[in-house]
Each structure stands twice: as C-alpha cells, then as structure tokens.
Short mmCIF file of C-alpha atoms and ligand atoms in Angstrom, two decimals:
data_model
loop_
_atom_site.label_atom_id
_atom_site.label_comp_id
_atom_site.label_asym_id
_atom_site.label_seq_id
_atom_site.Cartn_x
_atom_site.Cartn_y
_atom_site.Cartn_z
CA MET A 2 0.05 -0.20 -0.10
CA ALA A 3 1.01 3.62 -0.91
CA LYS A 4 0.70 6.71 0.49
CA ILE A 5 1.08 10.53 0.23
CA THR A 6 1.78 13.17 2.58
CA PHE A 7 1.78 16.79 1.51
CA HIS A 8 4.60 18.29 4.00
CA GLY A 9 4.15 21.96 1.68
CA ALA A 10 2.57 23.67 -0.86
CA ALA A 11 -0.32 22.41 0.83
CA ARG A 12 -3.23 25.62 0.22
CA THR A 13 -0.19 27.84 -0.02
CA VAL A 14 2.18 28.14 -3.26
CA THR A 15 5.63 27.89 -1.44
CA GLY A 16 6.96 25.07 0.61
CA SER A 17 6.69 22.04 -2.04
CA LYS A 18 7.19 18.91 -0.64
CA TYR A 19 5.58 15.61 -1.01
CA LEU A 20 6.43 12.34 0.83
CA LEU A 21 5.46 9.23 -1.24
CA GLU A 22 5.87 5.82 0.73
CA ALA A 23 5.23 2.70 -1.06
CA GLY A 24 6.60 -0.58 0.18
CA ASN A 25 9.88 0.19 2.39
CA ALA A 26 10.74 3.12 0.06
CA ARG A 27 10.57 6.65 1.11
CA VAL A 28 11.08 9.33 -1.23
CA LEU A 29 10.48 13.44 -1.09
CA ILE A 30 9.16 14.55 -3.94
CA ASP A 31 10.66 18.56 -4.28
CA CYS A 32 11.69 19.97 -0.61
CA GLY A 33 11.14 23.64 -1.15
CA MET A 34 11.34 26.80 0.93
CA PHE A 35 8.35 28.25 2.48
CA GLN A 36 8.41 31.95 1.47
CA GLY A 37 6.61 35.08 1.77
CA PRO A 38 4.97 36.76 4.65
CA LYS A 39 6.85 36.17 8.16
CA LYS A 40 4.16 33.57 8.71
CA LEU A 41 4.61 30.86 6.16
CA ARG A 42 8.27 31.91 6.78
CA GLU A 43 8.74 31.10 10.07
CA ARG A 44 7.73 26.81 8.98
CA ASN A 45 11.30 26.66 7.81
CA TRP A 46 12.12 26.74 11.54
CA GLN A 47 9.56 24.13 12.42
CA PRO A 48 10.80 20.80 13.42
CA THR A 49 11.18 19.31 9.71
CA PRO A 50 8.56 16.69 10.11
CA PHE A 51 9.99 13.59 8.87
CA ASP A 52 13.19 12.25 10.05
CA ALA A 53 15.76 13.66 6.84
CA LYS A 54 17.83 9.90 7.68
CA SER A 55 14.97 7.72 6.77
CA LEU A 56 14.61 9.36 3.05
CA ASP A 57 15.92 6.83 0.20
CA ALA A 58 16.02 9.50 -1.90
CA VAL A 59 14.53 13.46 -3.25
CA VAL A 60 13.38 14.05 -6.55
CA LEU A 61 13.61 17.43 -7.63
CA THR A 62 10.66 18.89 -10.68
CA HIS A 63 12.72 22.14 -10.82
CA ALA A 64 14.87 24.58 -9.19
CA HIS A 65 13.37 27.50 -8.52
CA LEU A 66 13.57 28.28 -4.56
CA ASP A 67 10.34 27.49 -3.07
CA HIS A 68 10.86 23.00 -4.94
CA THR A 69 14.48 23.36 -3.55
CA GLY A 70 15.58 25.96 -1.10
CA PHE A 71 15.17 23.63 2.29
CA LEU A 72 17.14 20.56 0.80
CA PRO A 73 20.44 21.74 2.13
CA ARG A 74 18.63 22.24 5.30
CA VAL A 75 17.27 18.50 5.01
CA VAL A 76 21.32 17.84 3.97
CA LYS A 77 22.12 19.31 6.90
CA GLU A 78 19.83 16.97 8.84
CA GLY A 79 21.72 13.65 7.75
CA PHE A 80 19.97 12.98 4.21
CA ASN A 81 22.66 12.09 2.62
CA ARG A 82 21.64 9.30 -0.21
CA ARG A 83 20.96 10.89 -3.76
CA VAL A 84 18.99 13.49 -5.20
CA PHE A 85 18.06 13.11 -8.85
CA CYS A 86 16.46 15.16 -11.37
CA THR A 87 17.50 17.02 -14.72
CA PRO A 88 21.33 18.53 -15.98
CA ALA A 89 19.70 22.24 -16.27
CA THR A 90 17.97 21.71 -12.88
CA SER A 91 21.52 20.77 -11.26
CA ALA A 92 23.06 23.66 -12.99
CA LEU A 93 20.22 26.33 -11.80
CA ALA A 94 19.90 24.39 -8.35
CA GLU A 95 23.44 25.68 -7.59
CA LEU A 96 23.25 29.05 -8.38
CA ILE A 97 19.94 29.68 -6.34
CA LEU A 98 21.19 27.14 -3.50
CA LEU A 99 24.69 29.45 -3.12
CA ASP A 100 22.48 32.26 -3.63
CA SER A 101 20.10 30.89 -0.80
CA ALA A 102 22.93 30.08 2.10
CA LYS A 103 24.67 33.42 0.99
CA ILE A 104 20.97 35.32 1.80
CA GLN A 105 20.55 32.87 5.42
CA GLU A 106 23.74 33.25 6.68
CA TYR A 107 23.81 37.42 5.96
CA ASP A 108 20.55 37.82 7.52
CA ALA A 109 21.77 35.56 10.95
CA LYS A 110 24.55 37.74 10.87
CA TYR A 111 22.40 40.90 10.66
CA ALA A 112 20.32 39.69 13.36
CA ASN A 113 23.37 39.40 15.87
CA LYS A 114 24.35 42.61 15.06
CA LYS A 115 21.08 44.42 16.23
CA GLY A 116 20.45 41.93 18.20
CA PHE A 117 16.35 40.75 17.02
CA SER A 118 16.67 37.39 17.37
CA LYS A 119 14.53 34.75 19.59
CA HIS A 120 17.56 32.88 18.75
CA LYS A 121 21.02 33.69 20.88
CA PRO A 122 22.88 33.41 18.36
CA ALA A 123 20.68 33.71 15.10
CA MET A 124 21.90 30.57 13.07
CA PRO A 125 21.38 30.62 9.29
CA LEU A 126 18.98 27.94 8.16
CA TYR A 127 21.99 26.23 6.46
CA ASP A 128 25.24 27.47 4.83
CA GLY A 129 27.46 27.38 2.03
CA ASN A 130 29.33 24.61 3.29
CA ASP A 131 25.33 22.34 3.92
CA VAL A 132 24.95 23.46 0.44
CA LYS A 133 28.39 22.11 -1.18
CA ASN A 134 27.19 18.65 0.42
CA THR A 135 23.86 18.82 -1.14
CA LEU A 136 25.10 19.40 -4.78
CA LYS A 137 27.61 16.03 -3.98
CA LEU A 138 24.33 14.49 -3.73
CA PHE A 139 22.78 15.55 -7.60
CA CYS A 140 22.29 12.74 -9.70
CA ASN A 141 21.86 13.88 -13.24
CA THR A 142 18.90 12.42 -15.16
CA PRO A 143 17.76 12.62 -18.44
CA ARG A 144 14.29 13.21 -19.48
CA GLY A 145 11.90 10.25 -20.79
CA LYS A 146 13.87 7.40 -19.34
CA TRP A 147 12.11 5.93 -16.59
CA PHE A 148 14.35 5.81 -13.29
CA SER A 149 13.57 4.03 -10.06
CA PRO A 150 14.92 6.37 -6.70
CA ALA A 151 14.18 3.19 -4.44
CA GLU A 152 12.43 0.25 -5.30
CA PRO A 153 9.07 -0.08 -5.89
CA ILE A 154 9.16 3.40 -7.22
CA TRP A 155 9.82 4.20 -10.64
CA MET A 156 9.68 7.33 -12.21
CA ARG A 157 10.06 9.57 -15.72
CA PHE A 158 10.75 13.21 -16.29
CA HIS A 159 8.17 15.04 -18.78
CA ASP A 160 9.02 18.28 -19.63
CA ALA A 161 6.87 21.13 -18.12
CA GLY A 162 7.62 24.19 -20.32
CA HIS A 163 8.07 26.76 -17.11
CA LEU A 164 11.68 27.04 -16.32
CA LEU A 165 15.01 25.45 -17.88
CA GLY A 166 14.87 21.32 -17.11
CA SER A 167 11.49 22.03 -15.31
CA ASN A 168 9.68 18.56 -15.43
CA MET A 169 6.58 16.64 -14.30
CA ILE A 170 6.83 13.75 -12.96
CA GLU A 171 5.14 10.15 -14.12
CA VAL A 172 5.65 7.97 -11.32
CA GLU A 173 4.95 4.16 -11.36
CA ILE A 174 5.05 1.64 -7.84
CA ARG A 175 5.24 -1.77 -9.39
CA ASP A 176 4.83 -4.05 -6.33
CA GLN A 177 1.33 -4.30 -7.74
CA ASP A 178 -0.12 -5.65 -11.49
CA PRO A 179 -0.87 -3.13 -13.11
CA PRO A 180 1.29 -0.83 -11.08
CA LEU A 181 0.09 2.08 -9.13
CA ARG A 182 0.41 5.30 -11.56
CA LEU A 183 0.72 8.71 -10.04
CA LEU A 184 1.17 11.72 -11.94
CA PHE A 185 2.81 15.06 -10.39
CA SER A 186 2.57 18.32 -12.60
CA GLY A 187 5.42 20.19 -10.69
CA ASP A 188 5.08 24.09 -12.18
CA VAL A 189 3.20 23.68 -15.69
CA GLY A 190 4.63 26.22 -17.97
CA ARG A 191 2.62 28.02 -20.34
CA TYR A 192 1.24 27.55 -24.17
CA ASP A 193 3.26 29.38 -26.26
CA GLY A 194 5.35 30.90 -23.84
CA PRO A 195 8.56 32.78 -25.21
CA LEU A 196 11.74 30.50 -24.96
CA TYR A 197 9.86 27.43 -23.35
CA HIS A 198 8.46 24.31 -24.78
CA ASP A 199 4.21 23.39 -24.35
CA PRO A 200 4.22 21.57 -21.57
CA ALA A 201 4.29 17.87 -22.31
CA PRO A 202 0.83 15.79 -22.36
CA PRO A 203 -0.34 14.86 -19.33
CA VAL A 204 -0.07 10.90 -18.84
CA ASP A 205 -3.09 8.86 -17.88
CA CYS A 206 -2.72 7.79 -14.40
CA ASP A 207 -4.68 6.71 -10.72
CA TYR A 208 -3.69 10.12 -8.58
CA LEU A 209 -2.84 13.09 -10.25
CA ILE A 210 -1.35 16.02 -7.69
CA CYS A 211 -1.86 18.94 -9.71
CA GLU A 212 -0.68 22.60 -8.91
CA SER A 213 -2.95 25.52 -8.48
CA THR A 214 -0.94 28.47 -8.49
CA TYR A 215 -3.38 30.26 -10.68
CA GLY A 216 -6.67 28.12 -10.82
CA ASN A 217 -8.78 30.94 -10.45
CA ARG A 218 -6.28 33.55 -12.84
CA ASP A 219 -6.46 34.40 -16.41
CA HIS A 220 -2.97 36.27 -17.57
CA PRO A 221 -3.67 39.43 -19.59
CA LYS A 222 -4.43 38.96 -22.93
CA GLY A 223 -2.06 40.14 -25.40
CA ASP A 224 0.86 39.59 -27.20
CA ILE A 225 3.98 39.98 -25.01
CA SER A 226 6.30 40.73 -28.39
CA THR A 227 3.85 43.50 -29.31
CA ALA A 228 3.82 44.96 -25.85
CA LEU A 229 7.35 44.66 -25.78
CA GLU A 230 8.22 46.33 -29.09
CA GLU A 231 5.87 49.23 -28.18
CA VAL A 232 8.05 49.67 -24.83
CA VAL A 233 11.09 49.64 -27.25
CA GLN A 234 10.21 52.35 -29.62
CA ARG A 235 8.26 54.82 -26.84
CA SER A 236 12.11 54.19 -25.55
CA VAL A 237 14.12 54.85 -28.56
CA GLU A 238 11.73 57.69 -28.74
CA ARG A 239 13.12 59.62 -25.62
CA GLY A 240 16.56 58.64 -26.16
CA GLY A 241 17.59 57.67 -22.96
CA VAL A 242 18.10 54.35 -21.16
CA MET A 243 15.35 51.60 -20.97
CA LEU A 244 16.13 49.71 -17.32
CA LEU A 245 14.16 46.71 -17.25
CA ALA A 246 13.97 45.07 -13.75
CA SER A 247 13.54 41.44 -14.14
CA PHE A 248 13.86 38.36 -11.77
CA ALA A 249 17.52 36.85 -12.70
CA ILE A 250 16.58 33.69 -13.96
CA GLY A 251 14.09 32.56 -16.39
CA ARG A 252 12.57 36.13 -16.54
CA ALA A 253 15.90 37.99 -17.73
CA GLN A 254 16.53 34.74 -20.12
CA GLN A 255 13.23 35.42 -21.90
CA LEU A 256 13.57 38.81 -21.92
CA ILE A 257 16.57 38.92 -24.10
CA TYR A 258 15.78 36.34 -26.15
CA LEU A 259 12.27 38.17 -27.32
CA LEU A 260 14.58 41.46 -28.11
CA GLN A 261 16.77 39.24 -29.90
CA LEU A 262 14.02 37.93 -31.68
CA LEU A 263 12.66 41.44 -32.39
CA LYS A 264 16.09 42.68 -33.37
CA LYS A 265 15.87 40.06 -35.76
CA GLU A 266 12.65 40.70 -37.08
CA ASN A 267 13.60 44.38 -37.63
CA ARG A 268 11.13 45.47 -35.65
CA ILE A 269 13.45 47.56 -32.96
CA PRO A 270 16.93 48.95 -33.74
CA ASP A 271 19.84 46.74 -32.53
CA LEU A 272 20.15 48.14 -29.56
CA PRO A 273 22.89 47.29 -27.26
CA ILE A 274 21.41 44.74 -24.53
CA TYR A 275 23.48 44.90 -21.03
CA LEU A 276 22.77 42.11 -18.37
CA ASP A 277 23.97 44.16 -15.43
CA SER A 278 23.35 40.87 -12.29
CA PRO A 279 25.83 38.31 -11.83
CA MET A 280 23.28 35.62 -10.70
CA ALA A 281 21.61 36.63 -14.06
CA CYS A 282 24.70 36.51 -16.29
CA ASN A 283 25.56 32.90 -14.74
CA ALA A 284 21.97 31.36 -15.30
CA THR A 285 22.16 32.95 -19.05
CA LYS A 286 25.59 31.12 -19.46
CA ILE A 287 23.56 28.15 -18.25
CA TYR A 288 20.60 28.57 -20.34
CA ARG A 289 23.33 29.17 -23.45
CA GLN A 290 24.37 25.39 -22.49
CA HIS A 291 21.20 23.44 -22.09
CA ASN A 292 19.79 24.49 -25.34
CA GLU A 293 17.86 21.58 -25.52
CA ASP A 294 14.78 23.42 -23.62
CA HIS A 295 14.58 26.09 -26.33
CA ASP A 296 11.40 26.41 -28.48
CA LEU A 297 12.98 27.53 -31.14
CA SER A 298 9.37 27.87 -32.95
CA GLU A 299 8.86 31.10 -32.55
CA GLY A 300 11.46 32.07 -35.46
CA GLU A 301 14.72 30.58 -35.65
CA LEU A 302 16.95 32.38 -34.43
CA ASP A 303 20.53 33.12 -36.78
CA GLU A 304 24.17 33.23 -36.60
CA GLU A 305 23.92 36.76 -36.66
CA HIS A 306 21.02 36.49 -34.15
CA PRO A 307 21.88 33.84 -31.53
CA ILE A 308 19.53 33.01 -28.77
CA LEU A 309 20.90 35.28 -25.54
CA ALA A 310 24.04 36.40 -27.13
CA GLY A 311 25.75 38.22 -29.84
CA PRO A 312 27.37 41.35 -30.49
CA GLN A 313 24.98 43.30 -28.91
CA VAL A 314 24.22 41.13 -25.48
CA HIS A 315 26.69 41.93 -23.12
CA LEU A 316 27.27 40.43 -19.44
CA THR A 317 28.23 42.33 -17.10
CA ARG A 318 29.59 40.43 -13.95
CA LYS A 319 32.30 42.94 -12.92
CA VAL A 320 31.07 45.87 -10.04
CA ASP A 321 33.33 47.97 -12.26
CA GLU A 322 32.05 46.98 -15.69
CA SER A 323 28.32 47.77 -13.56
CA LYS A 324 29.67 51.69 -12.54
CA ALA A 325 30.81 51.80 -16.07
CA LEU A 326 27.08 51.94 -16.95
CA ASN A 327 26.14 54.98 -15.46
CA HIS A 328 28.45 56.78 -18.74
CA LEU A 329 26.28 54.76 -21.22
CA GLU A 330 24.32 57.28 -23.44
CA GLY A 331 20.88 56.07 -25.03
CA PRO A 332 19.36 54.29 -26.86
CA ALA A 333 20.28 51.07 -24.78
CA ILE A 334 18.71 48.55 -22.74
CA ILE A 335 19.51 47.74 -19.67
CA ILE A 336 18.02 44.57 -17.71
CA SER A 337 19.32 43.73 -13.94
CA SER A 338 17.61 42.27 -11.10
CA SER A 339 15.87 42.34 -8.45
CA GLY A 340 12.81 41.88 -10.32
CA MET A 341 10.86 44.17 -7.64
CA MET A 342 13.54 46.28 -7.37
CA THR A 343 13.97 45.75 -3.82
CA GLY A 344 18.17 45.48 -3.57
CA GLY A 345 20.54 43.99 -6.01
CA ARG A 346 22.21 46.22 -8.66
CA ILE A 347 19.39 47.79 -10.19
CA VAL A 348 18.95 50.42 -7.45
CA HIS A 349 21.75 52.04 -8.20
CA HIS A 350 20.91 52.13 -12.01
CA LEU A 351 17.30 53.74 -10.48
CA LYS A 352 19.03 56.07 -8.66
CA ARG A 353 21.11 57.39 -11.73
CA ARG A 354 17.99 57.03 -14.00
CA LEU A 355 14.84 57.79 -12.67
CA PRO A 356 15.79 61.75 -12.25
CA GLU A 357 15.79 62.23 -15.83
CA ALA A 358 12.90 62.09 -18.68
CA LYS A 359 14.86 60.32 -21.32
CA ASN A 360 14.83 57.59 -19.51
CA THR A 361 12.30 54.20 -19.51
CA VAL A 362 12.15 52.50 -16.29
CA VAL A 363 10.23 48.74 -17.18
CA LEU A 364 8.39 47.07 -14.55
CA GLY A 365 7.65 43.06 -15.41
CA GLY A 366 3.75 42.69 -14.23
CA PHE A 367 3.23 41.77 -10.61
CA MET A 368 5.05 44.18 -7.55
CA ALA A 369 4.30 43.26 -3.92
CA TYR A 370 3.25 45.92 -1.78
CA GLY A 371 5.71 47.94 -0.42
CA THR A 372 7.62 47.23 -2.77
CA ARG A 373 9.92 50.35 -4.86
CA GLY A 374 8.20 48.51 -8.06
CA ARG A 375 5.23 49.29 -6.19
CA ARG A 376 5.61 52.52 -5.83
CA LEU A 377 6.79 53.53 -9.14
CA GLN A 378 3.80 51.73 -10.32
CA ASN A 379 1.35 53.71 -8.22
CA GLY A 380 2.90 56.81 -9.82
CA GLU A 381 4.70 58.24 -6.98
CA LYS A 382 6.53 61.80 -7.45
CA SER A 383 10.16 60.61 -5.65
CA ILE A 384 11.59 57.22 -4.60
CA ARG A 385 13.58 56.86 -1.13
CA MET A 386 16.73 55.45 -1.81
CA HIS A 387 19.72 54.74 0.60
CA GLY A 388 18.66 57.58 2.39
CA ILE A 389 18.34 60.18 -0.25
CA LYS A 390 15.03 60.88 -2.15
CA VAL A 391 15.33 60.45 -5.87
CA PRO A 392 13.16 62.15 -8.08
CA VAL A 393 10.96 60.25 -10.45
CA ARG A 394 10.51 61.86 -14.07
CA ALA A 395 11.61 58.96 -16.30
CA ALA A 396 8.57 57.13 -17.95
CA ILE A 397 7.58 54.72 -16.24
CA GLU A 398 6.12 51.21 -18.60
CA THR A 399 4.98 48.07 -17.20
CA VAL A 400 5.05 44.85 -19.68
CA SER A 401 3.18 41.79 -18.21
CA GLY A 402 2.38 38.65 -19.17
CA LEU A 403 5.74 36.92 -18.74
CA SER A 404 4.92 34.78 -15.56
CA GLY A 405 6.06 31.00 -16.27
CA HIS A 406 2.81 29.82 -14.69
CA ALA A 407 0.10 28.52 -16.37
CA ASP A 408 -3.09 30.75 -15.68
CA ARG A 409 -6.68 28.37 -15.35
CA LYS A 410 -6.87 28.69 -18.74
CA ASP A 411 -3.75 27.00 -19.78
CA LEU A 412 -4.22 24.48 -16.55
CA LEU A 413 -7.69 23.60 -18.09
CA ARG A 414 -6.15 23.57 -21.61
CA TRP A 415 -3.13 20.75 -20.16
CA LEU A 416 -5.81 19.32 -18.09
CA LYS A 417 -8.47 18.10 -20.88
CA PRO A 418 -7.03 15.10 -22.54
CA LEU A 419 -6.71 12.80 -19.62
CA ALA A 420 -8.63 10.44 -18.68
CA LYS A 421 -10.58 10.61 -14.84
CA PRO A 422 -8.13 10.08 -12.35
CA ARG A 423 -9.45 8.02 -9.45
CA CYS A 424 -8.54 11.56 -7.47
CA VAL A 425 -6.85 14.52 -8.20
CA PHE A 426 -4.82 16.60 -5.36
CA LEU A 427 -4.33 20.30 -5.93
CA THR A 428 -1.96 21.83 -4.39
CA HIS A 429 0.69 24.99 -4.97
CA GLY A 430 -2.26 27.17 -4.71
CA GLU A 431 -3.74 29.79 -2.34
CA PRO A 432 -7.10 28.45 -1.23
CA ASP A 433 -8.66 30.28 -3.27
CA GLY A 434 -7.60 29.54 -6.37
CA ALA A 435 -6.91 26.24 -4.94
CA GLU A 436 -10.85 25.63 -4.59
CA ALA A 437 -11.70 27.50 -7.69
CA LEU A 438 -9.87 24.72 -9.73
CA ALA A 439 -11.38 22.03 -7.62
CA GLU A 440 -14.98 23.19 -7.96
CA THR A 441 -14.52 23.72 -11.93
CA LEU A 442 -13.12 20.24 -12.38
CA ALA A 443 -15.42 18.62 -10.18
CA SER A 444 -18.61 20.26 -11.71
CA THR A 445 -17.03 19.61 -15.40
CA GLN A 446 -15.71 16.87 -15.32
CA GLY A 447 -16.82 14.88 -12.14
CA TRP A 448 -13.90 14.54 -11.10
CA ASP A 449 -13.04 13.51 -7.47
CA VAL A 450 -10.51 16.57 -6.22
CA GLN A 451 -9.08 17.36 -3.14
CA VAL A 452 -7.42 20.40 -1.74
CA PRO A 453 -5.19 19.01 0.99
CA ASP A 454 -4.01 20.40 4.23
CA LEU A 455 -0.35 20.76 5.48
CA GLY A 456 0.93 17.73 6.69
CA GLU A 457 -2.14 15.32 5.57
CA THR A 458 -1.73 11.75 4.76
CA PHE A 459 -3.54 10.31 1.88
CA GLN A 460 -3.89 6.25 1.43
CA LEU A 461 -3.66 5.32 -2.58
CA GLU A 462 -4.69 2.37 -2.99
ZN1 LIG B 527 8.51 27.44 -10.12
#
C-alpha cells in the first residue's frame, strides 16, 4: 500500500514537499522553502516533519527556491542519499542554493548585530558548506527515461515548459500488477510562452497531484512581444536608457530572447543590451549550454542573431563594469535585478536613471505591496533610495504577461486530454485558487478533487 503526505505547498504556493511511501521506500518529491509573509517563512524553522535520515531519495521537478530551497537543511539534518533531477535543474539549483545560503548567513549575522532574533545567537537555516554537501548528492537524470529512486517506485521526467530543466514526474509503483500510477504536475508552464516548449501532455494516472497557482485567474490577454516592441520604440523615441527590472533566472533570459527576436524581425533597432546581474549572467550561461529546452519554433534565430548571445548582448559581471554603465548614453537597454527593485544592482541604476525624463523604467508585471516597484507602479513622484529622495521623471512602463505559470485557461487545456483519475490533489495554490479549480474540475469533469491541508496523509490504493 502506498501513501502520500503533503508537507508543503498545501493551501499555499511555496514550500513544495510531498512524501511518497510505498513498500519500504520513502521518496520526497521536491524540497522547497516556504517564502513570503513572516508567518510562512517561520515554517522553515519548525522541526522538519519527517526524519531526514529515513529518506531514500529526493526527486526535484525544477530549480526554483520554493521547490529546492529546503534541501540543504534536510542534508544538514543527515540526508545523504541521491537527489534526482535533470542536468539543467542541477546547474540552476547550484546558483539558487548558493545564493540562498548567502542570504541566510547574511540575515543571521545582521540579526546578531542588531540583537532582534529570538534565538541567541541567530543561526542560518543552512550555510554554504551545507549547500556544497547537497550538490554532491545530485544525480543528473535525463527526461523520458525510467529510473527508480527506490524500489518499488519508478519515475520518468517530462518537460513542464516552466523553467529551464523543469519537469512533471510520471510515477509507477511496481509492487502491484498493474502498477499504481501517479503524475506530479510540478509547476506547469504556459502554451506559446517565449523560449520554452509547451508543457508535455499529461499521462493517464490513478492519482494526479496538480499545481493550482493560477487556479482562478487568467493572464492578461495580448501578445507579449508586441507589448515589448511598443515599449522599446517609445523608449528609443525618448532617446534615453531603458531599464528593465527582472528576476535573474528565467525572466531575464526570456527578455533577451524576445528582444533578439524583435531585432531579427527588424521590429526594433539593434540596440545594445546589458545584462547587469552576476546571477543573471551565470544563469544565462547555463541557458546557453542547455539549449535542449529552447523552443525556437517562434522564429528560428540564426548565427547573426544567436539565442541569448550576439555582439550586442553584454554580460556585466564585475562591479566596475556595472559602474561604467552609469556613463552609458541611450538608446540602450539595461536588464538588472531584482525584479521588484527591493535590492541588487538595479537600485544604483534607478538612482542614476529615474531623475531624467528621457529614460524609461520598465516593470515586469506584478509588484508586491511595499516594494519600490509597487511605488513606481503607483506613480509616486519620488522614491527614497540609500537615504536620498530621488525624483521620478523617467517614464514608467509595465510589460506584464511574462509569468512562467500556466493560468486557469492553460491548466484546463493541459488537463483536457486526461482520462478521469481516481483522485486529483490540488496543491501549490492559495486556498481561493485551489478551491475554485477544484470546483471547476468537479462540476465540468465529474472528478474527485481534494485540496489537502498541510501535513495531511492520503492512502493510495
Ligand atoms: Zn517554479
């Protein structure tokens, strides 16, 4: 008899951790960190709800922190078996986890200095050393090939089209005939999204574990490349620099890809693009190496316009290269992180570019409350940065629609070919989104749908 326990991403969108048990095997699918409001982040500090040493394997759908960020903690607690994922996932996870350890260590140091932590001394959830020990366990596994993380559990990866290296996981529990079949959707990507393939069709299964991030919402209509084209053209007319705020991994590469395509189709001039974020530069290098995930059907790029590269695409890693961009005259494009402008190199660029009306600052869609991005979106006339009030005279534009997540419409399209499973578990969604999708699937398909609570266990038979 098999069972599944939802140790994360249950009625929330972060902390993905699903413990699958069958025979004597205990396999964890994803090992994500809880992110967002303090109440959620505190869950990372509660005692881990399973014995890390008892796990036979961890299998990762993709590299995002909410799917991998707790793994070094589990390793710190004694897990030392294999971690299965695609080669691109392991390359991106290395970047993401090392960065996460750095943030953890910095936060602990800061809390100790200021003395505001309940814990004396404040400790990081894990450090760089724990991440190094974690990376040693990674076992690169290609898509489409069956592997067994622990008998009698067998698995196979299929492209989820959500991030470089991202997968859904087909599972067979082979201690019965016919085997019990499960499908973990991972994060489902979008149809016709830039750079990635469409999500692979779902395989028939007895139990489906499906994300529901956008279970009750659709992305704004309209073509992202046309929106970007228009924003670039307006920026060129203004004559200044166009500053694009972007997440370092995934979004930045999609933006370069779209800009390169627009150039190739002569829809925008051949402007120089500066990618100014060490993490985004490293991620771009990984994207260039793993072109098996690139969907070029939108318009093949050629030697003169290679994907994510070319004479006009500059990766600025060093601090002095970044500072030199202060002297850059437009028209030109700077892509920098962080996406919501809460920190990172973009803050320096904002200080330099916001006061001049010829410049353009482009926000990438949703900006969380309290961030500089939200303040600019709200049309505030000045923004405080490094203790100085900086006037906002630059044009503020928004290009939305670059989410890597399937929306409600995409999820329903993805689920359509699936034969009725015995039960569907909806995870990775706020209660509103998950319950709305549950209701839709129950009423239109007649499916039995559950929205599990955190820590809830279900027998699979
Ligand atoms: Zn994701």
